[in-house]
mmCIF file of C-alpha atoms in Angstrom:
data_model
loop_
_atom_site.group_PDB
_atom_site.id
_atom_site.type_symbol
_atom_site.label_atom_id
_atom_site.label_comp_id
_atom_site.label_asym_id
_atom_site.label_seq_id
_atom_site.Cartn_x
_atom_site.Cartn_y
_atom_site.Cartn_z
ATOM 1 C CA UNK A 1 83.540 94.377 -0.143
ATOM 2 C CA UNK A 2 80.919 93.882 2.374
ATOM 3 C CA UNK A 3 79.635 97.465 1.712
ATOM 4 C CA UNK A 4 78.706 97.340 -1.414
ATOM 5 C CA UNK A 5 75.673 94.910 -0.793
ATOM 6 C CA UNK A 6 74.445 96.945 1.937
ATOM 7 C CA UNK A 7 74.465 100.166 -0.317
ATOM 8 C CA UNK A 8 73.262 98.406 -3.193
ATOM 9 C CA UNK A 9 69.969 97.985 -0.665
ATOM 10 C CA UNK A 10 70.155 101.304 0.297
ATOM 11 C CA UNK A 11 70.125 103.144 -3.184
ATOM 12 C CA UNK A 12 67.109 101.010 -4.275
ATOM 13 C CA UNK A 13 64.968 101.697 -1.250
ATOM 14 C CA UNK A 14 65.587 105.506 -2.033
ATOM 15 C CA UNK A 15 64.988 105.170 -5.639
ATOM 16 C CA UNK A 16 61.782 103.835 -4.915
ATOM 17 C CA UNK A 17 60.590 106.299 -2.755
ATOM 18 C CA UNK A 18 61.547 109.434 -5.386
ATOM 19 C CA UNK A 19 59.737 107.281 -7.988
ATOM 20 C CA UNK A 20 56.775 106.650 -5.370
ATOM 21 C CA UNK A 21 56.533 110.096 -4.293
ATOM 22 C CA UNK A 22 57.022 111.165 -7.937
ATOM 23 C CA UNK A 23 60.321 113.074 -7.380
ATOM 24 C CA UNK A 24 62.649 115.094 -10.322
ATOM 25 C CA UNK A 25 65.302 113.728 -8.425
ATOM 26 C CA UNK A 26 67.224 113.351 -5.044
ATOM 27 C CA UNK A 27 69.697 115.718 -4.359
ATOM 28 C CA UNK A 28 71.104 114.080 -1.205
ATOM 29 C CA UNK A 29 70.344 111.188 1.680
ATOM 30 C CA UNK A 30 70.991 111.000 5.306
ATOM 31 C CA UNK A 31 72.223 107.698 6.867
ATOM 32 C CA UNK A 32 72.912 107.202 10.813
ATOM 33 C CA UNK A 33 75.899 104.793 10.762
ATOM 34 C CA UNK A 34 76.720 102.571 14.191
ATOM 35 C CA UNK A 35 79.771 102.873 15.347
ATOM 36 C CA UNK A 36 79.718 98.845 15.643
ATOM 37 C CA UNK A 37 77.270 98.049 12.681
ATOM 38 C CA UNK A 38 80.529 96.861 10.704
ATOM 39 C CA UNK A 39 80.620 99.376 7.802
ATOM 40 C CA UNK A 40 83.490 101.408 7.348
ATOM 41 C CA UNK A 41 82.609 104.932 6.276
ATOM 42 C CA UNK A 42 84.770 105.494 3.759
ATOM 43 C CA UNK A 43 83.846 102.197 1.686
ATOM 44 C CA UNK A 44 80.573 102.898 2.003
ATOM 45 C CA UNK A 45 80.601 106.312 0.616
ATOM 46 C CA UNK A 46 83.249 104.875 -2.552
ATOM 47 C CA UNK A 47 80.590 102.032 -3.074
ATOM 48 C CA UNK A 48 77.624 104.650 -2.668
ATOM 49 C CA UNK A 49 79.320 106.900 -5.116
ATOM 50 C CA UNK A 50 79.686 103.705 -7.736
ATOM 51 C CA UNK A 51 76.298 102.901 -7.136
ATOM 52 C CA UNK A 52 74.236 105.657 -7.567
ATOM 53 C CA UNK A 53 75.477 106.388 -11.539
ATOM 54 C CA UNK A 54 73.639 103.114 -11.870
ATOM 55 C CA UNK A 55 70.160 104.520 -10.759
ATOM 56 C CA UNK A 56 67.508 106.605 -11.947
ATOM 57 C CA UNK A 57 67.279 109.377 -9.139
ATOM 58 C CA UNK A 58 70.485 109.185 -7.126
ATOM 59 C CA UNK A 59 72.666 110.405 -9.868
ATOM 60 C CA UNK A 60 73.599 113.633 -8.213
ATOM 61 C CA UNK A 61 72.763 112.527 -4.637
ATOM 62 C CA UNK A 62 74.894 113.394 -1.960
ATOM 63 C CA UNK A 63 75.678 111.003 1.021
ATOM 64 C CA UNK A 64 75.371 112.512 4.483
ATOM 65 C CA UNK A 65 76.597 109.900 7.232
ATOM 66 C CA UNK A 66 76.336 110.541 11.168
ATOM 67 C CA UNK A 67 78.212 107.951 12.886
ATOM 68 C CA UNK A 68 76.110 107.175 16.452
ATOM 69 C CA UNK A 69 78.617 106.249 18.909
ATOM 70 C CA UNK A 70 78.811 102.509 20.312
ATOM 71 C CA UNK A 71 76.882 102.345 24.093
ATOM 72 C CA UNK A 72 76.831 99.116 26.013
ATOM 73 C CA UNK A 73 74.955 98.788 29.300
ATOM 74 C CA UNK A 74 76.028 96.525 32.144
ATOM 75 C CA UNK A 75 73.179 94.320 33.577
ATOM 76 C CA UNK A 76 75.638 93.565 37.239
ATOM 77 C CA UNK A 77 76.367 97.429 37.474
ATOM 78 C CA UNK A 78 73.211 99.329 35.733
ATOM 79 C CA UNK A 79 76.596 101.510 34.127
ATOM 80 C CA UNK A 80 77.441 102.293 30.649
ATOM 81 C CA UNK A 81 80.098 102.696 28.804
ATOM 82 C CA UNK A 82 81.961 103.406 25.475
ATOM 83 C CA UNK A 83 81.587 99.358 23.644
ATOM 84 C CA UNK A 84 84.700 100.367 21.239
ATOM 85 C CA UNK A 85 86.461 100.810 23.863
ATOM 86 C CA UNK A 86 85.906 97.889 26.176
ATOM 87 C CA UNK A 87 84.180 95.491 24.164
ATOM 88 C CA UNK A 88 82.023 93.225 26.400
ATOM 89 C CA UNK A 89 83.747 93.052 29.156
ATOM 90 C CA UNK A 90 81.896 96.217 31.867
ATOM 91 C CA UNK A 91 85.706 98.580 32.694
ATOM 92 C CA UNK A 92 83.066 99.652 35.777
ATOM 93 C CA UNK A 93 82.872 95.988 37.528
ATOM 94 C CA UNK A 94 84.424 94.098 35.145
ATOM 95 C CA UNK A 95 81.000 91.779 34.236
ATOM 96 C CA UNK A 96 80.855 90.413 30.517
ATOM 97 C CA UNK A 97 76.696 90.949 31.469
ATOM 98 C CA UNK A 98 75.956 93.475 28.997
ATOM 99 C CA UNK A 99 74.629 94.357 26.122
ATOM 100 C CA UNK A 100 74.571 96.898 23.149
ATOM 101 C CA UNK A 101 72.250 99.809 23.864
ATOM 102 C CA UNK A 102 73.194 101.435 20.468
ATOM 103 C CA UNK A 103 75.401 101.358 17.842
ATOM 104 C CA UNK A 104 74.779 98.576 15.691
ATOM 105 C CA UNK A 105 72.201 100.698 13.379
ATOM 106 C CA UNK A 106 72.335 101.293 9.644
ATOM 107 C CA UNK A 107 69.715 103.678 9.053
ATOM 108 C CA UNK A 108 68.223 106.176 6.393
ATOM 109 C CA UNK A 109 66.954 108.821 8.506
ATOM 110 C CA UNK A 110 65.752 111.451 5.942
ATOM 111 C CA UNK A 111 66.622 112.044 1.826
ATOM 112 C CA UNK A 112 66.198 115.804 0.496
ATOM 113 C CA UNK A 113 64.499 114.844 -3.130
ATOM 114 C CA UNK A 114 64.128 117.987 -6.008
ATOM 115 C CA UNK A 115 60.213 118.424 -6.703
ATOM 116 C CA UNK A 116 58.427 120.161 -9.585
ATOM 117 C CA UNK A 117 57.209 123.912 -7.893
ATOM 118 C CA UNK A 118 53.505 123.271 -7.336
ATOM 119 C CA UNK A 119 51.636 126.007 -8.749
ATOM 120 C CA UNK A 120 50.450 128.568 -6.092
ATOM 121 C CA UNK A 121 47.284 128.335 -4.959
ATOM 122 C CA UNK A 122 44.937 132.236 -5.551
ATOM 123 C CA UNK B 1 60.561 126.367 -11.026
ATOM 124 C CA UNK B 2 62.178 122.964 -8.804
ATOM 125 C CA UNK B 3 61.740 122.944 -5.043
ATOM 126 C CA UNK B 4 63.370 120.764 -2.390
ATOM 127 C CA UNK B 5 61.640 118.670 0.445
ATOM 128 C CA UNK B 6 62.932 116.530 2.685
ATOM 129 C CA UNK B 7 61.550 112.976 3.047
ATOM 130 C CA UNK B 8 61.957 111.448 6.594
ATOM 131 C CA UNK B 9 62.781 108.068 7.591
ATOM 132 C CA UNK B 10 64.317 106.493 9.449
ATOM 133 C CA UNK B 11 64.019 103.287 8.375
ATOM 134 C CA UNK B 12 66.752 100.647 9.041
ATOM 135 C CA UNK B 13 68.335 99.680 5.849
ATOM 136 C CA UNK B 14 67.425 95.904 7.341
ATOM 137 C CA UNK B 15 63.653 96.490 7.833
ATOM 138 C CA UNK B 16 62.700 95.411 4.526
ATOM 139 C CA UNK B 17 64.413 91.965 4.467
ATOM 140 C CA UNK B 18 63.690 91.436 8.307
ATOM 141 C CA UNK B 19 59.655 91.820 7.211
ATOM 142 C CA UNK B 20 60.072 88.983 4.352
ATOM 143 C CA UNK B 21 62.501 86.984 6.733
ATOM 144 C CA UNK B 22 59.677 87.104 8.726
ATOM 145 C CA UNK B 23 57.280 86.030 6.592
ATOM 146 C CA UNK B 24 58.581 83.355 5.260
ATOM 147 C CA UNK B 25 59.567 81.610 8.507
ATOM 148 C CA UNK B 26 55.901 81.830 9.212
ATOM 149 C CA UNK B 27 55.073 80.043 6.016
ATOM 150 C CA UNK B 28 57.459 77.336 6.561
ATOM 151 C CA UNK B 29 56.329 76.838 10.578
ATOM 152 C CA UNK B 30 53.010 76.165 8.563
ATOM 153 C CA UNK B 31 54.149 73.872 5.829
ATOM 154 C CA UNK B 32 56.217 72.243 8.862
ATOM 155 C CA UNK B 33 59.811 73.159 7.110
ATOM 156 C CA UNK B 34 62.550 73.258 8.724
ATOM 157 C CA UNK B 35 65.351 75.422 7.098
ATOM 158 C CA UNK B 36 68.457 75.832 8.203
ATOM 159 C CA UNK B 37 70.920 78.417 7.553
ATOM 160 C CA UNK B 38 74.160 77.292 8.041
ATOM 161 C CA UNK B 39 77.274 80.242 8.283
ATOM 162 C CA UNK B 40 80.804 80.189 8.243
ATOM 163 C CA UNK B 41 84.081 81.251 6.713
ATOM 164 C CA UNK B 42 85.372 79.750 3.489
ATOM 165 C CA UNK B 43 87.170 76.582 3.714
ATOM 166 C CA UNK B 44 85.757 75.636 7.557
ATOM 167 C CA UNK B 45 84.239 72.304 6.014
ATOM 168 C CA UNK B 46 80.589 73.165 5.540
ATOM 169 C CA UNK B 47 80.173 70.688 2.957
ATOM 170 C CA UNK B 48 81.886 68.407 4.407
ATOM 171 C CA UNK B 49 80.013 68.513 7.645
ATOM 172 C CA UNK B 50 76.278 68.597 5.600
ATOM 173 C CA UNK B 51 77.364 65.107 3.709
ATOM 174 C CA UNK B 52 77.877 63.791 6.769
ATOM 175 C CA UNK B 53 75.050 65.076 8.799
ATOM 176 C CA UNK B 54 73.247 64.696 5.628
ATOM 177 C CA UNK B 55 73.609 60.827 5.046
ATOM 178 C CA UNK B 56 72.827 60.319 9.246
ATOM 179 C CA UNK B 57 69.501 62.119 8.608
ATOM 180 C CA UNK B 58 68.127 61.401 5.400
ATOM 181 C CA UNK B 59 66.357 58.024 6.290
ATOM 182 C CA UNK B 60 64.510 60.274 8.794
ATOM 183 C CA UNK B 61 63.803 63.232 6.996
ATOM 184 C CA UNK B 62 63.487 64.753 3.167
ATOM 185 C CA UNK B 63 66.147 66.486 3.098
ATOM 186 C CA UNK B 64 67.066 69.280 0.675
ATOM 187 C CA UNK B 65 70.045 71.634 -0.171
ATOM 188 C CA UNK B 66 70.291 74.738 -1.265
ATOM 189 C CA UNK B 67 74.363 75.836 -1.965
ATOM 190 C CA UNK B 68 75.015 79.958 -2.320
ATOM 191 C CA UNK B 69 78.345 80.462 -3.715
ATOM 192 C CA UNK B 70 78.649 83.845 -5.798
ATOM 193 C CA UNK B 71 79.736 81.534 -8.567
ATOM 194 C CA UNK B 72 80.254 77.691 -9.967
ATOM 195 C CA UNK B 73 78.144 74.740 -9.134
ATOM 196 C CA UNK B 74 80.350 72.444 -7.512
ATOM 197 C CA UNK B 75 79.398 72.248 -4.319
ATOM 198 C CA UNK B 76 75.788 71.627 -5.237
ATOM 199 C CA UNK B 77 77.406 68.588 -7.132
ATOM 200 C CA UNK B 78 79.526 67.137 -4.535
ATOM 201 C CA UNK B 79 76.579 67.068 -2.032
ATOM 202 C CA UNK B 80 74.079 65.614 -4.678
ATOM 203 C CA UNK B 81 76.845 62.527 -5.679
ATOM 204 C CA UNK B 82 77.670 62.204 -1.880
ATOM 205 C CA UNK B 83 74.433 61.804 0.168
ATOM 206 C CA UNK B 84 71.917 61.844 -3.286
ATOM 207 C CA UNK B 85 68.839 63.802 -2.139
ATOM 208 C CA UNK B 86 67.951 67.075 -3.629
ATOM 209 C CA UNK B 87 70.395 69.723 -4.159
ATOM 210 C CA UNK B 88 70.222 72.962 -6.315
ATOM 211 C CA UNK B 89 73.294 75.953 -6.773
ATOM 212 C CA UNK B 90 72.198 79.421 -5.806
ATOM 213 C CA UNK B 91 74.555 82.341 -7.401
ATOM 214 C CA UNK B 92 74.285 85.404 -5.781
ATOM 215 C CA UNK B 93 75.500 87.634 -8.335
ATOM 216 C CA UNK B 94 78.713 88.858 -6.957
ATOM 217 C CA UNK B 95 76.640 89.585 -3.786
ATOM 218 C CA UNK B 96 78.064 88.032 -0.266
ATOM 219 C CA UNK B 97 75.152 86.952 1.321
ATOM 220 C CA UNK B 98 71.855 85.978 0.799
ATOM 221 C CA UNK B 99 68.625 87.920 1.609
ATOM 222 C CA UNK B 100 65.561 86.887 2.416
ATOM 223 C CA UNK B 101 63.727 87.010 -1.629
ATOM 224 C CA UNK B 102 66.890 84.847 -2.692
ATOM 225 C CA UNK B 103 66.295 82.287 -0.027
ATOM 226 C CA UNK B 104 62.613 81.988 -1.131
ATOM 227 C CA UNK B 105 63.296 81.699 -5.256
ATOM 228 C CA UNK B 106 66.042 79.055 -4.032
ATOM 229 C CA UNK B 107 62.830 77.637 -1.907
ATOM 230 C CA UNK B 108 60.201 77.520 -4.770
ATOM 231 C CA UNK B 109 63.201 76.480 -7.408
ATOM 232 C CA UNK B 110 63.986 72.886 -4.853
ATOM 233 C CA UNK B 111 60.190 72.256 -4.416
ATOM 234 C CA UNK B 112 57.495 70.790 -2.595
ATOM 235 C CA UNK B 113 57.649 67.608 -0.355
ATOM 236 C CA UNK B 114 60.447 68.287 2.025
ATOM 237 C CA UNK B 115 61.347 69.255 6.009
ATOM 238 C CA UNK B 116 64.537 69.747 6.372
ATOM 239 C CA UNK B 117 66.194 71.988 3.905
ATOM 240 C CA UNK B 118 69.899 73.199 4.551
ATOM 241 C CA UNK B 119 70.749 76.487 3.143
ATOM 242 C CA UNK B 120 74.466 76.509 2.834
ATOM 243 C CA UNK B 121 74.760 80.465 2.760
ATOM 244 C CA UNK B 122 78.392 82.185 1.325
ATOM 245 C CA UNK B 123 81.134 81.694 3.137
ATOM 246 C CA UNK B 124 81.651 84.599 5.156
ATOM 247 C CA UNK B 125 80.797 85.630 8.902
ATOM 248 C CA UNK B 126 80.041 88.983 8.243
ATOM 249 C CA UNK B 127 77.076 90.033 5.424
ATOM 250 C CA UNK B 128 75.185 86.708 6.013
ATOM 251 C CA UNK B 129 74.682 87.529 9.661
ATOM 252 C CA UNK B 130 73.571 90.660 8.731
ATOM 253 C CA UNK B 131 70.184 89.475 6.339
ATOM 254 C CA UNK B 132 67.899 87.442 7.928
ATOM 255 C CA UNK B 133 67.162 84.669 5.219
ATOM 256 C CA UNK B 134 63.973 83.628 7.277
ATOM 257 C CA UNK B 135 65.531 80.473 8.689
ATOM 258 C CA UNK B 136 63.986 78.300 11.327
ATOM 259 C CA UNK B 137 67.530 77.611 12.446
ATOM 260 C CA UNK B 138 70.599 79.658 12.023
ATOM 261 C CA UNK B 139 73.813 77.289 12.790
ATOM 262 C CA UNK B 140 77.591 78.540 12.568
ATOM 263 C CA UNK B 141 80.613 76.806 12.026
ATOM 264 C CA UNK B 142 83.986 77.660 13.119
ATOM 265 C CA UNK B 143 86.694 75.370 12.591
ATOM 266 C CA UNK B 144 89.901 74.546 14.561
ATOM 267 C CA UNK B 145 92.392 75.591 12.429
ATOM 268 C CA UNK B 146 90.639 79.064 12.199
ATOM 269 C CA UNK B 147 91.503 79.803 15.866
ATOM 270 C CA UNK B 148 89.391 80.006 18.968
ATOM 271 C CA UNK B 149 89.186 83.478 18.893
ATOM 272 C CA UNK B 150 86.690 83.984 16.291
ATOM 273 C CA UNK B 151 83.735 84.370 18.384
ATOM 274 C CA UNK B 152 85.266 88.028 19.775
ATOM 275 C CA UNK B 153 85.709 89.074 16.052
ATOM 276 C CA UNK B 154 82.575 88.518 14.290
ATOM 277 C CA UNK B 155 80.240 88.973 17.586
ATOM 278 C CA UNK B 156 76.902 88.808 15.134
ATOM 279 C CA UNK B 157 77.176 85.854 13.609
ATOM 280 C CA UNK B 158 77.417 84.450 17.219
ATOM 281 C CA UNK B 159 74.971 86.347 18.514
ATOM 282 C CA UNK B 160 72.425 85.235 15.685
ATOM 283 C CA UNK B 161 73.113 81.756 15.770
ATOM 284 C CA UNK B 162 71.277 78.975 18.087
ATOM 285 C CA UNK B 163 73.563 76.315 17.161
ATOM 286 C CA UNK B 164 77.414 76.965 16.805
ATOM 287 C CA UNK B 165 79.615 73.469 15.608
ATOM 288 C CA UNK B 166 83.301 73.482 16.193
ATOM 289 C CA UNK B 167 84.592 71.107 13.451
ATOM 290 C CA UNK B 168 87.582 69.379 12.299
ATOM 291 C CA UNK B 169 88.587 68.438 15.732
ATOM 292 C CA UNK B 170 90.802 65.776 14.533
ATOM 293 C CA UNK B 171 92.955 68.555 13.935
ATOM 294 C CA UNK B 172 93.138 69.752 17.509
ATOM 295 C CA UNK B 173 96.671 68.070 17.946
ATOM 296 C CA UNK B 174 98.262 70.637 15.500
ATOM 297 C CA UNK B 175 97.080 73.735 16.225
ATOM 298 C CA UNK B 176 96.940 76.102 19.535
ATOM 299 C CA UNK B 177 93.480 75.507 20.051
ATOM 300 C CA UNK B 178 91.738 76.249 23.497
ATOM 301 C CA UNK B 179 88.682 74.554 22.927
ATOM 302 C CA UNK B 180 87.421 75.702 26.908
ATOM 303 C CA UNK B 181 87.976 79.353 25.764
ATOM 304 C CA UNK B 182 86.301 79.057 22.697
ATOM 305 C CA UNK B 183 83.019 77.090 24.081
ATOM 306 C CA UNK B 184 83.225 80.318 26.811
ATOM 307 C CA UNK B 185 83.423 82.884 23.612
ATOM 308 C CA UNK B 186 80.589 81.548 22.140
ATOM 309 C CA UNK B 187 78.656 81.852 25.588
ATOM 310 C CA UNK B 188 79.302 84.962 26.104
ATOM 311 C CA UNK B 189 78.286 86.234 22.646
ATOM 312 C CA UNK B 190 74.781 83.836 23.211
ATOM 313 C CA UNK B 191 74.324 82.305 26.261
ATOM 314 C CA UNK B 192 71.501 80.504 24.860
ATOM 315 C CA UNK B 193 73.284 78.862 22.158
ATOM 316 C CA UNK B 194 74.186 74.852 21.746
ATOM 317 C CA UNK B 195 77.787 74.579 20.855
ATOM 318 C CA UNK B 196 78.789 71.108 19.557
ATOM 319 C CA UNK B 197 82.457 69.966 18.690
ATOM 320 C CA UNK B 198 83.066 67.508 16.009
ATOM 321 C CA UNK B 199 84.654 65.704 13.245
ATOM 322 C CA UNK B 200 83.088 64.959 10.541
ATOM 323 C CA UNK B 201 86.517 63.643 8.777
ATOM 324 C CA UNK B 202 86.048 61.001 11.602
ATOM 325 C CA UNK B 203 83.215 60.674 12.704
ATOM 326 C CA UNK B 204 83.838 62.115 16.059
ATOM 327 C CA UNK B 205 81.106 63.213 18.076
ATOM 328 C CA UNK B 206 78.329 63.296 15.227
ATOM 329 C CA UNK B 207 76.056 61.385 17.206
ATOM 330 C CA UNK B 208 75.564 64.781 19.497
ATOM 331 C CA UNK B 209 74.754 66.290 16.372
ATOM 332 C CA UNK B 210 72.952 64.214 14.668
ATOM 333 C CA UNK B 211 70.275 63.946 17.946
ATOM 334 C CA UNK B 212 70.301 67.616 18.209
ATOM 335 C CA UNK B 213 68.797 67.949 15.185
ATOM 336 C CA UNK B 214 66.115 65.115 15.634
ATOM 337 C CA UNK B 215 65.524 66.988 18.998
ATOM 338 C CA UNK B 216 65.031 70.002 17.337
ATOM 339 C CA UNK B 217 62.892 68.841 14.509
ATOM 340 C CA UNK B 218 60.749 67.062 17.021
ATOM 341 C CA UNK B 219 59.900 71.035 18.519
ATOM 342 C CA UNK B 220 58.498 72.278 15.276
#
């Protein structure tokens, strides 16, 4: 349950930012997911949805994830190419001289948080 | 009335723990600590391997060790009654891995006066590759009977590590165990990294990595 550590980060980070920013609530996160950053989606969201009951904000909060597709670049060639496809090994000129371009990323790229209306301004 | 903004990010879940990491190895470069993470899978002999590399180095260095199990104390106690120097339990609280904050209370709970410190992290290749403790030295173990293939299915833990030790090499006789294909894994994951076969059941080759380690600690 390799997930549930990583969320377990991710849900505090956010509930410190709705407390920091003085938030109502969050109403839903964003998360770029690598193809190749070893979560699997669907634990992630279970252990997300577990998680956030346990919080102060994220009670409601939606997950959002956008999975960003493996890329590996070959140093002999200068090609690239799909990395769950192939793995290391370049299908172009068959070099194992290359590396991940991206893939490997576990990111929160934006949260939408709830906000008391600010009083308009005469 | 409630409105809704949205807050961007995009911040790697890892950045936090990679900034402490950081900071930490820093402070031990200073003090002159050495700390080394050591990785594997369950059962691959990592205490086994740290009494015996242990009891080679402690007339050289003060050695302390930190054990991370998610439960029990009884590794701490096997590696306190075998080689005698300093040894606490760290529980990580159902967690598999440890991050860099844990490493440091573990740090500040063993105390002053030492330069080599083994962190025995949980026994699994995935998560601990994952959270930079703030090592000097990451080191991963992979044992025989575990199969030579390992390297291609946890890539990270490869990747991250300087050292990699293939032990229990007595064992070699019973299992299908390429030990050229394995070494060439491990290269290909890091091409950097030191890969060192032993046993430390026998005794086998623990010279190599005994003086790696007096090598190393020598750098600092």
């Amino acid at each position: 349950m390799h997930e549930l550590g990583i969320v377990m980060n991710v849900v505090e980070q956010v509930d410190k930012i709705a407390a920091d920013n003085k938030a109502l609530k969050v109403a839903g996160i964003t998360m770029e997911i690598g193809e190749v950053s070893t979560i699997v989606p669907e634990l992630f969201l279970d252990a997300f949805n577990w998680a956030k009951k346990r919080t102060e904000y994220l009670k409601e909060a939606e997950l959002e994830m956008i999975i960003i597709e493996g890329r590996t670049y070959c140093r002999a060639c200068g090609e690239t190419y799909r990395t769950t496809e192939f793995g290391k090994k370049c299908p172009h000129c068959g070099s194992p001289d290359t590396y991940l371009l991206t893939g490997d990323q576990v990111i929160i790229k934006d949260i939408s948080a709830v906000f008391e209306q600010e009083e308009a301004e005469e | 009335m409630q409105q809704v903004k949205t807050i961007l990010l995009s911040k790697s879940v890892f950045e936090d723990n990679d900034a402490r990491a950081e900071i930490l190895r820093s402070e031990l470069r200073e003090k002159r600590v050495c700390l080394v993470n050591v990785m594997s899978s369950p059962g691959s002999g990592k205490t086994t391997l740290l009494v015996a590399l242990i009891n080679a180095l402690k007339h050289s260095f003060n050695i302390g060790v930190m054990e991370a199990d998610i439960d029990s104390d009884k590794d701490a106690v096997t590696v306190a009654e075998k080689t005698g120097v300093r040894s606490i339990q760290l529980h990580t609280g159902g967690m598999c891995h440890l991050d860099a904050d844990m490493t440091r209370q573990g740090l500040s709970e063993l105390g002053e006066g030492l330069n080599l410190i083994f962190l025995e992290n949980v026994g699994n290749l995935v998560c601990p590759a994952e959270y930079d403790t703030g090592a000097t030295v990451n080191m991963v173990i992979l044992s025989v009977p575990e199969g030579n293939d390992k390297p291609l299915k946890y890539p990270l833990v490869f990747e991250n590590s300087e050292l990699a030790v293939i032990t229990k090499t007595d064992a070699l006789p019973y299992f299908d165990f390429d030990m050229d294909e394995c070494k060439e894994y491990i290269k290909i994951r890091n091409p950097k990294a030191s890969v060192i076969a032993v046993s430390a059941k026998t005794g086998d080759n623990m010279d190599e990595l005994v003086n790696w380690f007096i090598r190393r600690l020598s750098e600092r």
